[in-house]
C-alpha cells in the first residue's frame, strides 16, 4: 500500500447477531429467510466504524470512494457518521463483475471512473461486501496507480473467504456466514437493494426456473 499499511492491519469485525426474525413489512418480506444484521445493529456499528476511522485520521480530510452500486446505502450512512468527526468528500466508481451469477466471477470492468484526480489524497474505499476479494484487489491496484497518498478500506460485510486472501480490509463491519445475502444495497438480479436490513435470501428465490 502507498502508506505502508498492509494485510497485517487486523480488521476487527462486529459479531453478526443470531438469526433474526424477518419484519413483516415490505413487499420482500416473504423472500427473506432470516435477518443477519438488523437496522439497529447496522446503525450502531456504522457509528463505531466512523469513530474508529476518525480516530486513525485526526484532522485529515478524507476522500470516500464508494463502489457502486452495492455500497450506495452504506456510503450515505457512513459519510454522515464520519462527517460528524472530520471533513469528507465523496467519489464513486462503478465496477462490475460480468453476469448475474450469485458467486463473483472476479472479472471486473469499469462502468464509471473517478471524476477527479486523487493524487496526494487520503482515500477510504467504501465497500458493501468483500467475498473473494478479487474486486477489492483490483481496485486497490487501480487506486495506487492513480497515486493516492494513502488508501484504506472499510467494508460493511466480510465473507469467510475474504479472511483467507491477501487483500487488506482495514475496517470491517461484520463477518457473516457464507450465504447469499441481500439488502442495505446488496441485490439479487438488481432487486432487494432497498431492503433496510441485511438478510439471507430464500434459496427458492434464485432457484426458480
Ligand atoms: C459486489 C460487491 C463487491 C463485490 C465483492 O459487487 O459490491 O463490489 O461484489 O465480491 P468479491 O470480493 O468476490 O470480488 P457486484 O459485482 O455484485 O456489483 P453491484 O455492487 O453493482 O451489485
JSON list of C-alpha atoms in Angstrom, two decimals, residues 11-143:
[
{"chain": "A", "resi": 11, "resn": "UNK", "atom": "CA", "xyz": [-9.65, -5.71, 11.00]},
{"chain": "A", "resi": 12, "resn": "UNK", "atom": "CA", "xyz": [-11.87, -6.35, 13.92]},
{"chain": "A", "resi": 13, "resn": "UNK", "atom": "CA", "xyz": [-15.38, -7.19, 12.84]},
{"chain": "A", "resi": 14, "resn": "UNK", "atom": "CA", "xyz": [-18.57, -6.99, 14.80]},
{"chain": "A", "resi": 15, "resn": "UNK", "atom": "CA", "xyz": [-20.40, -10.17, 15.53]},
{"chain": "A", "resi": 16, "resn": "UNK", "atom": "CA", "xyz": [-23.48, -10.60, 13.43]},
{"chain": "A", "resi": 17, "resn": "UNK", "atom": "CA", "xyz": [-26.40, -11.30, 15.73]},
{"chain": "A", "resi": 18, "resn": "UNK", "atom": "CA", "xyz": [-28.07, -14.67, 15.89]},
{"chain": "A", "resi": 19, "resn": "UNK", "atom": "CA", "xyz": [-30.68, -15.43, 13.30]},
{"chain": "A", "resi": 20, "resn": "UNK", "atom": "CA", "xyz": [-33.28, -12.72, 13.48]},
{"chain": "A", "resi": 21, "resn": "UNK", "atom": "CA", "xyz": [-36.96, -12.79, 12.73]},
{"chain": "A", "resi": 22, "resn": "UNK", "atom": "CA", "xyz": [-37.93, -11.11, 9.48]},
{"chain": "A", "resi": 23, "resn": "UNK", "atom": "CA", "xyz": [-40.08, -7.98, 9.96]},
{"chain": "A", "resi": 24, "resn": "UNK", "atom": "CA", "xyz": [-43.47, -8.50, 8.35]},
{"chain": "A", "resi": 25, "resn": "UNK", "atom": "CA", "xyz": [-43.36, -5.20, 6.47]},
{"chain": "A", "resi": 26, "resn": "UNK", "atom": "CA", "xyz": [-42.11, -4.72, 2.91]},
{"chain": "A", "resi": 27, "resn": "UNK", "atom": "CA", "xyz": [-43.02, -6.44, -0.35]},
{"chain": "A", "resi": 28, "resn": "UNK", "atom": "CA", "xyz": [-39.90, -8.57, 0.01]},
{"chain": "A", "resi": 29, "resn": "UNK", "atom": "CA", "xyz": [-40.62, -9.96, 3.49]},
{"chain": "A", "resi": 30, "resn": "UNK", "atom": "CA", "xyz": [-41.73, -13.34, 2.12]},
{"chain": "A", "resi": 31, "resn": "UNK", "atom": "CA", "xyz": [-38.48, -13.74, 0.15]},
{"chain": "A", "resi": 32, "resn": "UNK", "atom": "CA", "xyz": [-36.16, -13.31, 3.13]},
{"chain": "A", "resi": 33, "resn": "UNK", "atom": "CA", "xyz": [-35.29, -16.37, 5.19]},
{"chain": "A", "resi": 34, "resn": "UNK", "atom": "CA", "xyz": [-33.83, -14.52, 8.16]},
{"chain": "A", "resi": 35, "resn": "UNK", "atom": "CA", "xyz": [-32.25, -11.23, 9.16]},
{"chain": "A", "resi": 36, "resn": "UNK", "atom": "CA", "xyz": [-28.47, -11.37, 9.53]},
{"chain": "A", "resi": 37, "resn": "UNK", "atom": "CA", "xyz": [-27.87, -7.74, 10.53]},
{"chain": "A", "resi": 38, "resn": "UNK", "atom": "CA", "xyz": [-30.79, -5.68, 11.75]},
{"chain": "A", "resi": 39, "resn": "UNK", "atom": "CA", "xyz": [-31.33, -1.98, 11.10]},
{"chain": "A", "resi": 40, "resn": "UNK", "atom": "CA", "xyz": [-30.49, -1.15, 14.70]},
{"chain": "A", "resi": 41, "resn": "UNK", "atom": "CA", "xyz": [-27.23, -3.14, 14.63]},
{"chain": "A", "resi": 42, "resn": "UNK", "atom": "CA", "xyz": [-26.25, -1.51, 11.32]},
{"chain": "A", "resi": 43, "resn": "UNK", "atom": "CA", "xyz": [-26.76, 1.96, 12.77]},
{"chain": "A", "resi": 44, "resn": "UNK", "atom": "CA", "xyz": [-24.77, 1.16, 15.88]},
{"chain": "A", "resi": 45, "resn": "UNK", "atom": "CA", "xyz": [-21.84, -0.47, 14.07]},
{"chain": "A", "resi": 46, "resn": "UNK", "atom": "CA", "xyz": [-21.56, 2.29, 11.46]},
{"chain": "A", "resi": 47, "resn": "UNK", "atom": "CA", "xyz": [-21.17, 4.85, 14.25]},
{"chain": "A", "resi": 48, "resn": "UNK", "atom": "CA", "xyz": [-18.41, 2.67, 15.73]},
{"chain": "A", "resi": 49, "resn": "UNK", "atom": "CA", "xyz": [-16.63, 2.34, 12.38]},
{"chain": "A", "resi": 50, "resn": "UNK", "atom": "CA", "xyz": [-16.82, 6.08, 11.75]},
{"chain": "A", "resi": 51, "resn": "UNK", "atom": "CA", "xyz": [-15.38, 6.84, 15.19]},
{"chain": "A", "resi": 52, "resn": "UNK", "atom": "CA", "xyz": [-12.53, 4.38, 14.58]},
{"chain": "A", "resi": 53, "resn": "UNK", "atom": "CA", "xyz": [-11.69, 5.79, 11.14]},
{"chain": "A", "resi": 54, "resn": "UNK", "atom": "CA", "xyz": [-11.81, 9.34, 12.51]},
{"chain": "A", "resi": 55, "resn": "UNK", "atom": "CA", "xyz": [-9.50, 8.43, 15.39]},
{"chain": "A", "resi": 56, "resn": "UNK", "atom": "CA", "xyz": [-6.98, 6.96, 12.93]},
{"chain": "A", "resi": 57, "resn": "UNK", "atom": "CA", "xyz": [-7.03, 10.09, 10.74]},
{"chain": "A", "resi": 58, "resn": "UNK", "atom": "CA", "xyz": [-7.09, 13.05, 13.14]},
{"chain": "A", "resi": 59, "resn": "UNK", "atom": "CA", "xyz": [-7.62, 16.39, 11.46]},
{"chain": "A", "resi": 60, "resn": "UNK", "atom": "CA", "xyz": [-7.45, 14.92, 7.96]},
{"chain": "A", "resi": 61, "resn": "UNK", "atom": "CA", "xyz": [-9.83, 15.43, 5.09]},
{"chain": "A", "resi": 62, "resn": "UNK", "atom": "CA", "xyz": [-10.81, 12.04, 3.70]},
{"chain": "A", "resi": 63, "resn": "UNK", "atom": "CA", "xyz": [-11.96, 11.18, 0.21]},
{"chain": "A", "resi": 64, "resn": "UNK", "atom": "CA", "xyz": [-14.50, 8.38, 0.36]},
{"chain": "A", "resi": 65, "resn": "UNK", "atom": "CA", "xyz": [-14.63, 6.27, -2.79]},
{"chain": "A", "resi": 66, "resn": "UNK", "atom": "CA", "xyz": [-17.86, 4.31, -2.88]},
{"chain": "A", "resi": 67, "resn": "UNK", "atom": "CA", "xyz": [-18.12, 1.25, -5.04]},
{"chain": "A", "resi": 68, "resn": "UNK", "atom": "CA", "xyz": [-21.44, 1.23, -6.86]},
{"chain": "A", "resi": 69, "resn": "UNK", "atom": "CA", "xyz": [-23.94, 0.01, -6.90]},
{"chain": "A", "resi": 70, "resn": "UNK", "atom": "CA", "xyz": [-23.91, -2.06, -3.74]},
{"chain": "A", "resi": 71, "resn": "UNK", "atom": "CA", "xyz": [-22.21, 0.49, -1.48]},
{"chain": "A", "resi": 72, "resn": "UNK", "atom": "CA", "xyz": [-24.63, 3.36, -2.07]},
{"chain": "A", "resi": 73, "resn": "UNK", "atom": "CA", "xyz": [-26.66, 2.83, 1.09]},
{"chain": "A", "resi": 74, "resn": "UNK", "atom": "CA", "xyz": [-23.67, 2.17, 3.35]},
{"chain": "A", "resi": 75, "resn": "UNK", "atom": "CA", "xyz": [-21.84, 5.13, 1.80]},
{"chain": "A", "resi": 76, "resn": "UNK", "atom": "CA", "xyz": [-24.69, 7.51, 2.62]},
{"chain": "A", "resi": 77, "resn": "UNK", "atom": "CA", "xyz": [-24.86, 6.44, 6.25]},
{"chain": "A", "resi": 78, "resn": "UNK", "atom": "CA", "xyz": [-21.10, 6.11, 6.73]},
{"chain": "A", "resi": 79, "resn": "UNK", "atom": "CA", "xyz": [-20.35, 9.53, 5.19]},
{"chain": "A", "resi": 80, "resn": "UNK", "atom": "CA", "xyz": [-22.81, 11.20, 7.55]},
{"chain": "A", "resi": 81, "resn": "UNK", "atom": "CA", "xyz": [-21.48, 9.34, 10.57]},
{"chain": "A", "resi": 82, "resn": "UNK", "atom": "CA", "xyz": [-17.87, 10.17, 9.68]},
{"chain": "A", "resi": 83, "resn": "UNK", "atom": "CA", "xyz": [-18.78, 13.75, 8.83]},
{"chain": "A", "resi": 84, "resn": "UNK", "atom": "CA", "xyz": [-19.56, 14.38, 12.48]},
{"chain": "A", "resi": 85, "resn": "UNK", "atom": "CA", "xyz": [-15.86, 13.83, 13.21]},
{"chain": "A", "resi": 86, "resn": "UNK", "atom": "CA", "xyz": [-13.95, 15.21, 10.22]},
{"chain": "A", "resi": 87, "resn": "UNK", "atom": "CA", "xyz": [-14.30, 16.63, 6.73]},
{"chain": "A", "resi": 88, "resn": "UNK", "atom": "CA", "xyz": [-15.20, 14.20, 3.96]},
{"chain": "A", "resi": 89, "resn": "UNK", "atom": "CA", "xyz": [-15.64, 14.37, 0.22]},
{"chain": "A", "resi": 90, "resn": "UNK", "atom": "CA", "xyz": [-17.20, 11.63, -1.85]},
{"chain": "A", "resi": 91, "resn": "UNK", "atom": "CA", "xyz": [-16.50, 9.97, -5.17]},
{"chain": "A", "resi": 92, "resn": "UNK", "atom": "CA", "xyz": [-17.99, 6.91, -6.75]},
{"chain": "A", "resi": 93, "resn": "UNK", "atom": "CA", "xyz": [-16.75, 4.21, -9.04]},
{"chain": "A", "resi": 94, "resn": "UNK", "atom": "CA", "xyz": [-18.91, 1.60, -10.66]},
{"chain": "A", "resi": 95, "resn": "UNK", "atom": "CA", "xyz": [-17.24, -1.71, -11.20]},
{"chain": "A", "resi": 96, "resn": "UNK", "atom": "CA", "xyz": [-19.00, -4.78, -12.35]},
{"chain": "A", "resi": 97, "resn": "UNK", "atom": "CA", "xyz": [-18.19, -8.42, -12.48]},
{"chain": "A", "resi": 98, "resn": "UNK", "atom": "CA", "xyz": [-19.64, -9.94, -15.59]},
{"chain": "A", "resi": 99, "resn": "UNK", "atom": "CA", "xyz": [-23.02, -11.64, -15.47]},
{"chain": "A", "resi": 100, "resn": "UNK", "atom": "CA", "xyz": [-25.55, -12.03, -12.69]},
{"chain": "A", "resi": 101, "resn": "UNK", "atom": "CA", "xyz": [-24.09, -15.09, -11.04]},
{"chain": "A", "resi": 102, "resn": "UNK", "atom": "CA", "xyz": [-24.56, -15.48, -7.30]},
{"chain": "A", "resi": 103, "resn": "UNK", "atom": "CA", "xyz": [-20.84, -16.07, -6.83]},
{"chain": "A", "resi": 104, "resn": "UNK", "atom": "CA", "xyz": [-18.40, -13.42, -8.01]},
{"chain": "A", "resi": 105, "resn": "UNK", "atom": "CA", "xyz": [-16.58, -14.17, -11.25]},
{"chain": "A", "resi": 106, "resn": "UNK", "atom": "CA", "xyz": [-13.64, -11.94, -10.38]},
{"chain": "A", "resi": 107, "resn": "UNK", "atom": "CA", "xyz": [-13.66, -10.40, -13.83]},
{"chain": "A", "resi": 108, "resn": "UNK", "atom": "CA", "xyz": [-14.23, -6.68, -13.44]},
{"chain": "A", "resi": 109, "resn": "UNK", "atom": "CA", "xyz": [-14.76, -3.76, -15.77]},
{"chain": "A", "resi": 110, "resn": "UNK", "atom": "CA", "xyz": [-15.08, -0.05, -15.04]},
{"chain": "A", "resi": 111, "resn": "UNK", "atom": "CA", "xyz": [-18.59, 1.22, -15.66]},
{"chain": "A", "resi": 112, "resn": "UNK", "atom": "CA", "xyz": [-17.91, 4.61, -14.08]},
{"chain": "A", "resi": 113, "resn": "UNK", "atom": "CA", "xyz": [-14.49, 6.02, -13.31]},
{"chain": "A", "resi": 114, "resn": "UNK", "atom": "CA", "xyz": [-13.47, 8.63, -10.73]},
{"chain": "A", "resi": 115, "resn": "UNK", "atom": "CA", "xyz": [-14.43, 12.19, -11.68]},
{"chain": "A", "resi": 116, "resn": "UNK", "atom": "CA", "xyz": [-11.23, 13.72, -10.32]},
{"chain": "A", "resi": 117, "resn": "UNK", "atom": "CA", "xyz": [-7.53, 13.37, -9.82]},
{"chain": "A", "resi": 118, "resn": "UNK", "atom": "CA", "xyz": [-6.90, 11.62, -6.48]},
{"chain": "A", "resi": 119, "resn": "UNK", "atom": "CA", "xyz": [-3.12, 12.11, -6.41]},
{"chain": "A", "resi": 120, "resn": "UNK", "atom": "CA", "xyz": [-1.97, 13.02, -2.90]},
{"chain": "A", "resi": 121, "resn": "UNK", "atom": "CA", "xyz": [-5.38, 12.37, -1.29]},
{"chain": "A", "resi": 122, "resn": "UNK", "atom": "CA", "xyz": [-6.18, 10.19, 1.69]},
{"chain": "A", "resi": 123, "resn": "UNK", "atom": "CA", "xyz": [-8.66, 7.71, 0.27]},
{"chain": "A", "resi": 124, "resn": "UNK", "atom": "CA", "xyz": [-11.06, 5.42, 2.06]},
{"chain": "A", "resi": 125, "resn": "UNK", "atom": "CA", "xyz": [-12.64, 2.80, -0.19]},
{"chain": "A", "resi": 126, "resn": "UNK", "atom": "CA", "xyz": [-16.20, 2.11, 0.91]},
{"chain": "A", "resi": 127, "resn": "UNK", "atom": "CA", "xyz": [-17.42, -1.39, 0.02]},
{"chain": "A", "resi": 128, "resn": "UNK", "atom": "CA", "xyz": [-20.63, -3.13, 0.91]},
{"chain": "A", "resi": 129, "resn": "UNK", "atom": "CA", "xyz": [-19.18, -6.64, 0.89]},
{"chain": "A", "resi": 130, "resn": "UNK", "atom": "CA", "xyz": [-15.90, -8.46, 0.35]},
{"chain": "A", "resi": 131, "resn": "UNK", "atom": "CA", "xyz": [-16.28, -12.07, -0.74]},
{"chain": "A", "resi": 132, "resn": "UNK", "atom": "CA", "xyz": [-13.46, -13.44, -2.91]},
{"chain": "A", "resi": 133, "resn": "UNK", "atom": "CA", "xyz": [-11.58, -10.15, -2.53]},
{"chain": "A", "resi": 134, "resn": "UNK", "atom": "CA", "xyz": [-10.97, -10.02, -6.27]},
{"chain": "A", "resi": 135, "resn": "UNK", "atom": "CA", "xyz": [-12.87, -6.78, -6.83]},
{"chain": "A", "resi": 136, "resn": "UNK", "atom": "CA", "xyz": [-11.06, -5.07, -3.99]},
{"chain": "A", "resi": 137, "resn": "UNK", "atom": "CA", "xyz": [-7.68, -6.40, -5.01]},
{"chain": "A", "resi": 138, "resn": "UNK", "atom": "CA", "xyz": [-8.17, -4.99, -8.48]},
{"chain": "A", "resi": 139, "resn": "UNK", "atom": "CA", "xyz": [-9.47, -1.69, -7.14]},
{"chain": "A", "resi": 140, "resn": "UNK", "atom": "CA", "xyz": [-6.57, -1.18, -4.74]},
{"chain": "A", "resi": 141, "resn": "UNK", "atom": "CA", "xyz": [-4.09, -1.68, -7.55]},
{"chain": "A", "resi": 142, "resn": "UNK", "atom": "CA", "xyz": [-6.03, 0.79, -9.65]},
{"chain": "A", "resi": 143, "resn": "UNK", "atom": "CA", "xyz": [-6.16, 3.47, -6.92]}
]
